[in-house]
Coordinates of N, CA and C in Angstrom, one line a residue:
M1 N 11.7 -4.7 7.3 CA 11.3 -5.8 6.5 C 10.8 -7.1 7.7
N2 N 10.7 -6.9 9.0 CA 10.3 -7.5 10.3 C 8.4 -7.5 9.8
M3 N 8.1 -6.7 9.5 CA 6.7 -6.7 9.2 C 6.0 -7.2 8.1
R4 N 6.9 -7.2 7.1 CA 6.6 -8.1 5.8 C 6.9 -9.6 6.0
K5 N 7.9 -10.0 6.8 CA 8.0 -11.3 7.2 C 7.0 -11.7 8.0
E6 N 6.1 -11.1 8.7 CA 5.3 -11.7 9.5 C 3.9 -11.8 8.7
V7 N 3.6 -11.0 8.0 CA 2.3 -11.0 6.8 C 2.6 -11.9 5.7
F8 N 4.0 -12.0 5.2 CA 4.2 -12.8 4.0 C 5.5 -13.8 4.5
P9 N 5.1 -14.6 5.1 CA 6.0 -15.6 5.6 C 6.6 -16.5 4.4
M10 N 5.4 -16.7 3.4 CA 5.9 -17.2 2.1 C 6.9 -16.7 1.3
L11 N 7.4 -15.7 1.5 CA 8.3 -14.7 1.0 C 9.6 -14.8 1.3
D12 N 10.5 -15.0 0.9 CA 12.3 -15.0 1.0 C 12.8 -13.8 1.5
P13 N 12.9 -13.8 3.0 CA 13.3 -12.5 4.0 C 14.6 -12.1 3.1
N14 N 15.1 -12.7 2.3 CA 16.9 -12.3 2.2 C 16.3 -11.4 0.9
V15 N 15.4 -11.4 0.1 CA 15.4 -11.0 -1.2 C 14.3 -9.3 -0.8
I16 N 15.3 -8.6 -1.1 CA 15.0 -7.2 -0.9 C 14.0 -6.6 -2.1
P17 N 12.8 -6.2 -1.8 CA 11.8 -5.7 -2.9 C 12.5 -4.7 -3.9
M18 N 12.3 -4.8 -5.5 CA 13.2 -3.8 -6.0 C 12.8 -2.0 -5.3
D19 N 11.6 -2.0 -5.5 CA 11.1 -0.5 -4.8 C 12.2 0.0 -3.7
L20 N 12.5 -1.0 -2.6 CA 13.0 -0.7 -1.6 C 14.7 -0.5 -1.8
M21 N 15.0 -1.4 -2.8 CA 16.5 -1.1 -3.2 C 16.8 -0.1 -3.7
N22 N 15.5 0.6 -4.5 CA 15.8 1.9 -5.4 C 14.9 2.6 -4.5
F23 N 15.0 3.1 -3.2 CA 14.0 4.0 -2.0 C 14.1 5.0 -2.6
E24 N 15.2 5.9 -2.8 CA 15.4 7.2 -2.8 C 14.8 7.7 -4.2
A25 N 14.8 6.8 -5.2 CA 14.4 7.4 -6.6 C 12.8 7.0 -6.5
N26 N 12.2 5.9 -6.1 CA 10.8 5.7 -5.7 C 9.8 6.6 -4.7
Y27 N 10.7 6.7 -3.8 CA 10.0 7.3 -2.6 C 10.3 9.0 -2.4
M28 N 11.5 9.3 -2.4 CA 12.1 10.5 -2.0 C 12.3 11.6 -2.9
E29 N 12.6 11.1 -4.3 CA 12.5 12.2 -5.3 C 11.0 12.9 -5.7
P30 N 11.3 14.5 -5.6 CA 10.3 15.0 -6.2 C 9.7 14.3 -7.4
S31 N 10.1 14.4 -8.5 CA 9.6 13.7 -9.6 C 9.3 12.2 -9.5
S32 N 9.4 11.5 -8.4 CA 8.7 10.3 -8.7 C 7.4 9.8 -8.4
G33 N 6.9 11.1 -8.1 CA 5.4 10.8 -7.8 C 5.3 9.8 -6.5
G34 N 6.3 9.5 -5.8 CA 6.0 8.9 -4.7 C 6.2 9.1 -3.4
A35 N 5.7 8.9 -2.1 CA 5.9 9.2 -1.0 C 6.2 7.9 0.0
F36 N 6.7 8.0 1.2 CA 6.5 7.1 2.2 C 6.9 7.5 3.3
F37 N 5.8 7.1 4.3 CA 5.3 7.4 5.3 C 5.7 6.6 6.7
I38 N 5.8 6.9 7.7 CA 6.3 5.9 8.8 C 5.2 6.5 10.1
A39 N 5.1 5.4 10.9 CA 4.5 5.7 12.3 C 5.4 5.3 13.4
V40 N 5.9 6.1 14.3 CA 7.0 5.7 14.8 C 6.7 6.3 16.5
Y41 N 6.8 5.4 17.2 CA 6.8 5.6 18.9 C 8.1 5.7 19.4
E42 N 8.4 6.6 20.4 CA 9.6 7.1 21.1 C 10.2 5.7 21.5
Q43 N 9.5 5.2 22.4 CA 9.9 4.1 23.2 C 10.1 2.7 22.5
T44 N 9.5 2.6 21.0 CA 9.3 1.3 20.3 C 10.3 1.5 18.8
G45 N 10.0 2.8 18.4 CA 10.6 2.8 17.1 C 9.5 2.5 16.2
I46 N 9.6 2.4 14.6 CA 8.9 2.4 13.5 C 8.1 1.1 14.0
V47 N 6.4 1.4 14.0 CA 5.3 0.6 14.3 C 4.7 0.6 13.0
G48 N 5.0 1.0 11.7 CA 3.9 1.2 10.8 C 4.3 1.6 9.7
S49 N 3.8 1.6 8.5 CA 4.5 2.3 7.2 C 3.2 2.4 6.0
I50 N 3.8 3.1 5.1 CA 2.4 3.2 4.2 C 3.3 3.9 3.0
G51 N 3.6 3.6 1.7 CA 4.3 4.2 0.3 C 3.0 4.4 -0.4
I52 N 3.2 5.3 -1.3 CA 2.8 5.4 -2.4 C 3.5 5.7 -4.1
V53 N 2.9 4.9 -4.9 CA 4.0 5.3 -5.9 C 3.2 5.4 -7.1
P54 N 3.2 6.0 -8.5 CA 2.4 6.1 -9.4 C 2.3 4.4 -9.8
F55 N 0.8 4.2 -10.0 CA 0.3 3.1 -10.7 C 1.1 2.6 -12.1
D56 N 1.4 1.1 -12.3 CA 2.0 1.1 -13.4 C 1.3 -0.1 -14.3
D57 N 0.4 0.0 -14.1 CA -0.7 -0.9 -14.8 C -0.4 -2.4 -15.2
R58 N 0.1 -3.0 -14.4 CA 1.0 -4.1 -14.6 C 0.1 -5.5 -14.7
F59 N -1.0 -5.4 -14.1 CA -2.2 -6.3 -14.0 C -2.7 -6.6 -14.7
Q60 N -3.0 -7.6 -15.2 CA -3.9 -8.2 -16.5 C -5.4 -7.7 -16.0
A61 N -5.8 -8.2 -15.0 CA -7.1 -8.3 -14.7 C -7.8 -7.0 -14.6
I62 N -7.0 -5.9 -14.6 CA -7.5 -4.3 -14.6 C -6.6 -3.4 -15.3
Q63 N -6.0 -4.1 -16.4 CA -4.9 -3.4 -17.4 C -6.1 -2.3 -18.5
G64 N -5.8 -1.1 -18.3 CA -6.5 0.2 -18.8 C -7.3 0.9 -17.9
L65 N -7.8 0.5 -16.8 CA -8.7 0.9 -16.0 C -8.1 2.5 -15.7
Y66 N -7.1 2.9 -15.5 CA -6.9 3.9 -15.3 C -5.9 4.6 -16.3
A67 N -5.9 5.9 -16.7 CA -5.3 6.3 -17.9 C -3.9 6.5 -17.2
S68 N -2.9 6.6 -18.0 CA -1.3 6.6 -17.7 C -1.2 8.0 -16.8
G69 N -0.5 8.0 -15.2 CA -0.2 8.9 -14.7 C -1.2 9.4 -13.9
T70 N -2.9 8.7 -13.9 CA -3.8 9.5 -13.4 C -3.9 8.8 -11.8
A71 N -3.5 7.9 -11.7 CA -3.6 6.8 -10.3 C -2.4 6.5 -9.5
A72 N -2.4 6.9 -8.3 CA -1.6 6.5 -7.5 C -1.7 5.3 -6.9
E73 N -0.5 4.6 -6.3 CA -0.7 2.7 -6.0 C 0.0 3.2 -4.3
V74 N -1.0 2.8 -3.5 CA -0.6 2.7 -2.3 C 0.0 1.2 -2.1
V75 N 1.0 1.5 -1.3 CA 1.9 0.1 -1.4 C 2.7 0.0 0.2
K76 N 2.8 -1.2 0.9 CA 3.7 -1.3 2.1 C 3.1 -0.8 3.0
C77 N 1.7 -1.2 3.2 CA 0.9 -0.7 4.5 C 1.0 -1.6 5.4
Y78 N 1.7 -1.8 6.7 CA 2.0 -2.8 7.5 C 2.1 -1.9 8.7
V79 N 1.4 -2.8 9.5 CA 1.5 -2.2 11.1 C 1.9 -3.5 11.8
D80 N 2.8 -3.2 12.7 CA 3.1 -4.2 13.8 C 1.8 -4.5 14.5
N81 N 1.8 -5.8 14.8 CA 0.7 -6.6 15.2 C 0.2 -6.0 16.7
R82 N 1.5 -5.7 17.4 CA 0.9 -5.0 18.6 C 0.4 -3.4 18.8
Y83 N 0.6 -3.3 17.6 CA 0.0 -1.7 17.6 C -1.3 -1.5 16.4
R84 N -2.1 -2.9 16.1 CA -3.0 -3.0 15.4 C -4.3 -2.8 16.4
R85 N -5.4 -2.2 15.3 CA -6.8 -1.8 16.3 C -6.5 -0.3 17.3
Q86 N -5.5 0.2 17.0 CA -5.3 1.4 17.6 C -5.0 2.7 17.1
G87 N -5.6 2.7 15.8 CA -5.5 3.7 15.0 C -4.6 4.1 14.2
V88 N -3.3 3.3 14.3 CA -2.0 3.7 13.4 C -2.0 3.5 12.0
G89 N -2.9 2.4 11.5 CA -3.2 2.0 10.2 C -4.0 3.2 9.7
T90 N -5.1 3.7 10.3 CA -5.8 4.8 9.8 C -5.1 6.0 9.6
K91 N -4.2 6.4 10.5 CA -3.6 7.8 10.4 C -2.4 7.5 9.5
L92 N -2.1 6.2 8.8 CA -1.2 6.6 7.8 C -1.9 6.6 6.7
V93 N -3.1 5.8 7.0 CA -3.9 5.8 5.3 C -4.3 7.4 5.2
G94 N -4.8 8.1 6.0 CA -5.2 9.4 6.2 C -4.0 10.5 5.3
K95 N -3.0 9.9 5.9 CA -1.9 11.0 5.4 C -1.3 10.3 4.3
A96 N -1.4 9.2 3.5 CA -1.3 8.8 2.3 C -2.5 9.2 1.5
L97 N -3.6 9.1 1.7 CA -4.6 10.0 0.9 C -4.6 11.5 0.8
Q98 N -4.5 11.9 1.8 CA -3.8 13.3 2.0 C -2.9 13.8 0.9
Y99 N -2.0 13.0 0.6 CA -0.7 12.9 0.0 C -1.5 13.1 -1.7
I100 N -1.9 11.9 -2.0 CA -2.4 11.7 -3.4 C -3.4 12.7 -3.7
E101 N -4.0 13.0 -3.2 CA -5.0 14.2 -3.4 C -4.2 15.6 -3.8
E102 N -3.3 16.0 -2.8 CA -2.6 17.2 -3.2 C -1.3 17.0 -4.3
T103 N -1.1 15.7 -4.6 CA -0.1 15.4 -5.7 C -1.1 15.8 -6.8
G104 N -2.5 15.6 -6.9 CA -3.1 15.6 -8.1 C -3.6 14.4 -9.0
Y105 N -3.2 13.3 -7.9 CA -3.9 11.9 -8.7 C -5.4 11.8 -8.6
L106 N -5.7 11.4 -10.0 CA -7.6 11.1 -9.9 C -8.0 9.9 -9.0
A107 N -7.0 9.1 -8.9 CA -7.6 8.0 -8.1 C -6.4 7.2 -7.2
A108 N -7.1 6.4 -6.2 CA -5.8 5.9 -5.4 C -6.2 4.2 -6.2
Y109 N -5.2 3.4 -6.2 CA -5.6 2.1 -6.3 C -4.6 1.3 -5.0
L110 N -5.1 0.0 -5.0 CA -4.4 -1.0 -4.2 C -4.6 -2.3 -4.1
H111 N -4.0 -3.1 -4.1 CA -4.3 -4.6 -3.7 C -3.9 -5.0 -2.7
T112 N -4.8 -6.1 -1.9 CA -4.6 -6.6 -0.9 C -4.9 -8.5 -0.9
H113 N -5.0 -9.1 -0.4 CA -5.2 -10.2 -0.2 C -6.2 -11.0 0.8
R114 N -6.9 -11.9 0.2 CA -8.0 -12.6 1.2 C -7.2 -13.3 2.4
F115 N -6.2 -13.8 2.1 CA -5.6 -14.5 3.3 C -5.2 -13.6 4.4
L116 N -5.2 -12.3 4.4 CA -5.2 -11.3 5.2 C -6.2 -11.0 6.0
P117 N -6.5 -11.5 7.1 CA -7.8 -11.1 8.2 C -8.2 -9.8 8.4
G118 N -9.1 -9.3 8.0 CA -9.3 -7.9 8.3 C -8.9 -6.8 6.9
A119 N -8.1 -7.2 6.0 CA -7.6 -6.4 5.4 C -8.4 -6.0 4.0
V120 N -9.5 -6.6 3.6 CA -10.5 -6.0 2.9 C -11.5 -4.9 3.5
S121 N -12.0 -5.4 4.6 CA -12.9 -4.8 5.2 C -12.2 -3.5 5.8
F122 N -10.7 -3.4 6.3 CA -10.2 -2.3 6.6 C -10.2 -1.4 5.5
W123 N -9.8 -1.7 4.0 CA -10.0 -0.7 2.9 C -11.2 -0.3 2.7
Q124 N -12.1 -0.9 2.8 CA -13.6 -0.6 2.7 C -14.0 0.3 3.2
R125 N -13.5 0.6 4.8 CA -13.9 1.6 5.8 C -13.3 2.6 5.2
H126 N -12.2 2.7 4.5 CA -11.3 3.8 4.0 C -11.7 4.5 2.7
G127 N -12.9 3.8 2.2 CA -13.2 4.2 0.6 C -12.9 3.5 -0.3
F128 N -12.3 2.6 -0.1 CA -11.9 2.0 -1.4 C -13.0 0.7 -1.5
Q129 N -13.4 0.4 -3.1 CA -14.2 -0.5 -3.3 C -13.5 -1.6 -4.3
I130 N -14.1 -2.9 -4.3 CA -13.3 -3.9 -4.8 C -13.9 -3.7 -6.4
I131 N -12.4 -3.9 -7.1 CA -12.6 -3.8 -8.4 C -12.7 -4.9 -9.2
A132 N -11.9 -5.8 -8.8 CA -11.7 -7.4 -9.2 C -10.7 -8.1 -8.5
E133 N -11.1 -9.7 -8.3 CA -10.4 -10.4 -7.7 C -10.0 -11.6 -8.5
Q134 N -8.9 -12.1 -8.0 CA -8.0 -13.3 -8.3 C -8.0 -14.5 -7.7
N135 N -8.6 -15.4 -8.0 CA -9.0 -16.6 -7.2 C -7.6 -17.6 -7.5
D136 N -6.5 -17.3 -7.2 CA -5.3 -18.0 -7.4 C -4.7 -17.9 -5.8
D137 N -3.4 -18.4 -5.9 CA -2.8 -19.0 -4.6 C -2.5 -17.4 -3.9
W138 N -2.4 -16.2 -4.5 CA -2.3 -15.0 -3.8 C -3.6 -14.6 -3.3
Q139 N -4.7 -15.2 -4.0 CA -6.4 -14.3 -3.7 C -6.1 -12.8 -3.7
L140 N -5.4 -12.5 -4.8 CA -5.3 -11.0 -4.8 C -6.7 -10.4 -5.0
V141 N -6.8 -9.2 -4.3 CA -8.1 -8.3 -4.0 C -7.7 -7.1 -4.5
H142 N -8.2 -6.6 -6.0 CA -7.9 -5.3 -6.5 C -9.2 -4.2 -6.0
M143 N -8.4 -3.2 -5.4 CA -9.4 -2.4 -5.0 C -9.0 -0.7 -5.4
G144 N -10.2 0.0 -5.2 CA -9.5 1.4 -5.9 C -10.6 2.5 -5.6
S145 N -10.4 3.6 -5.1 CA -11.1 4.9 -4.6 C -10.6 6.2 -5.5
G146 N -11.9 7.0 -6.1 CA -11.4 8.1 -6.4 C -12.4 7.9 -8.0

């Protein structure tokens, strides 16, 4: 939650996201279609994370783009700022994309934000393309691969 607080200081740190409140059901149950990976350094502990959940078609800007059950959504990709630009994020993304392929999803979706420095270009380097952008306070950038 500390990394989330760093990236999104405007969010109430006392409110736990629903997917994390139901972590086991969303990320650990084999039937969920989800997974969660962490990067750990022995001396430091957790330095990064990435999750995968089935895409739920909740964004009006791209509704209907993916047939039900065919796309995975990449979520909760955070890397501690002390460990950025050291390949941690790339390894996490590689693990997530491997899981997505092995699980049989046909596409990967994610959203990021223009206010996060380097986020869009990071995902583009990993094969994601911009699908749509929302010019609101959240500066949402929808991206897809596959």
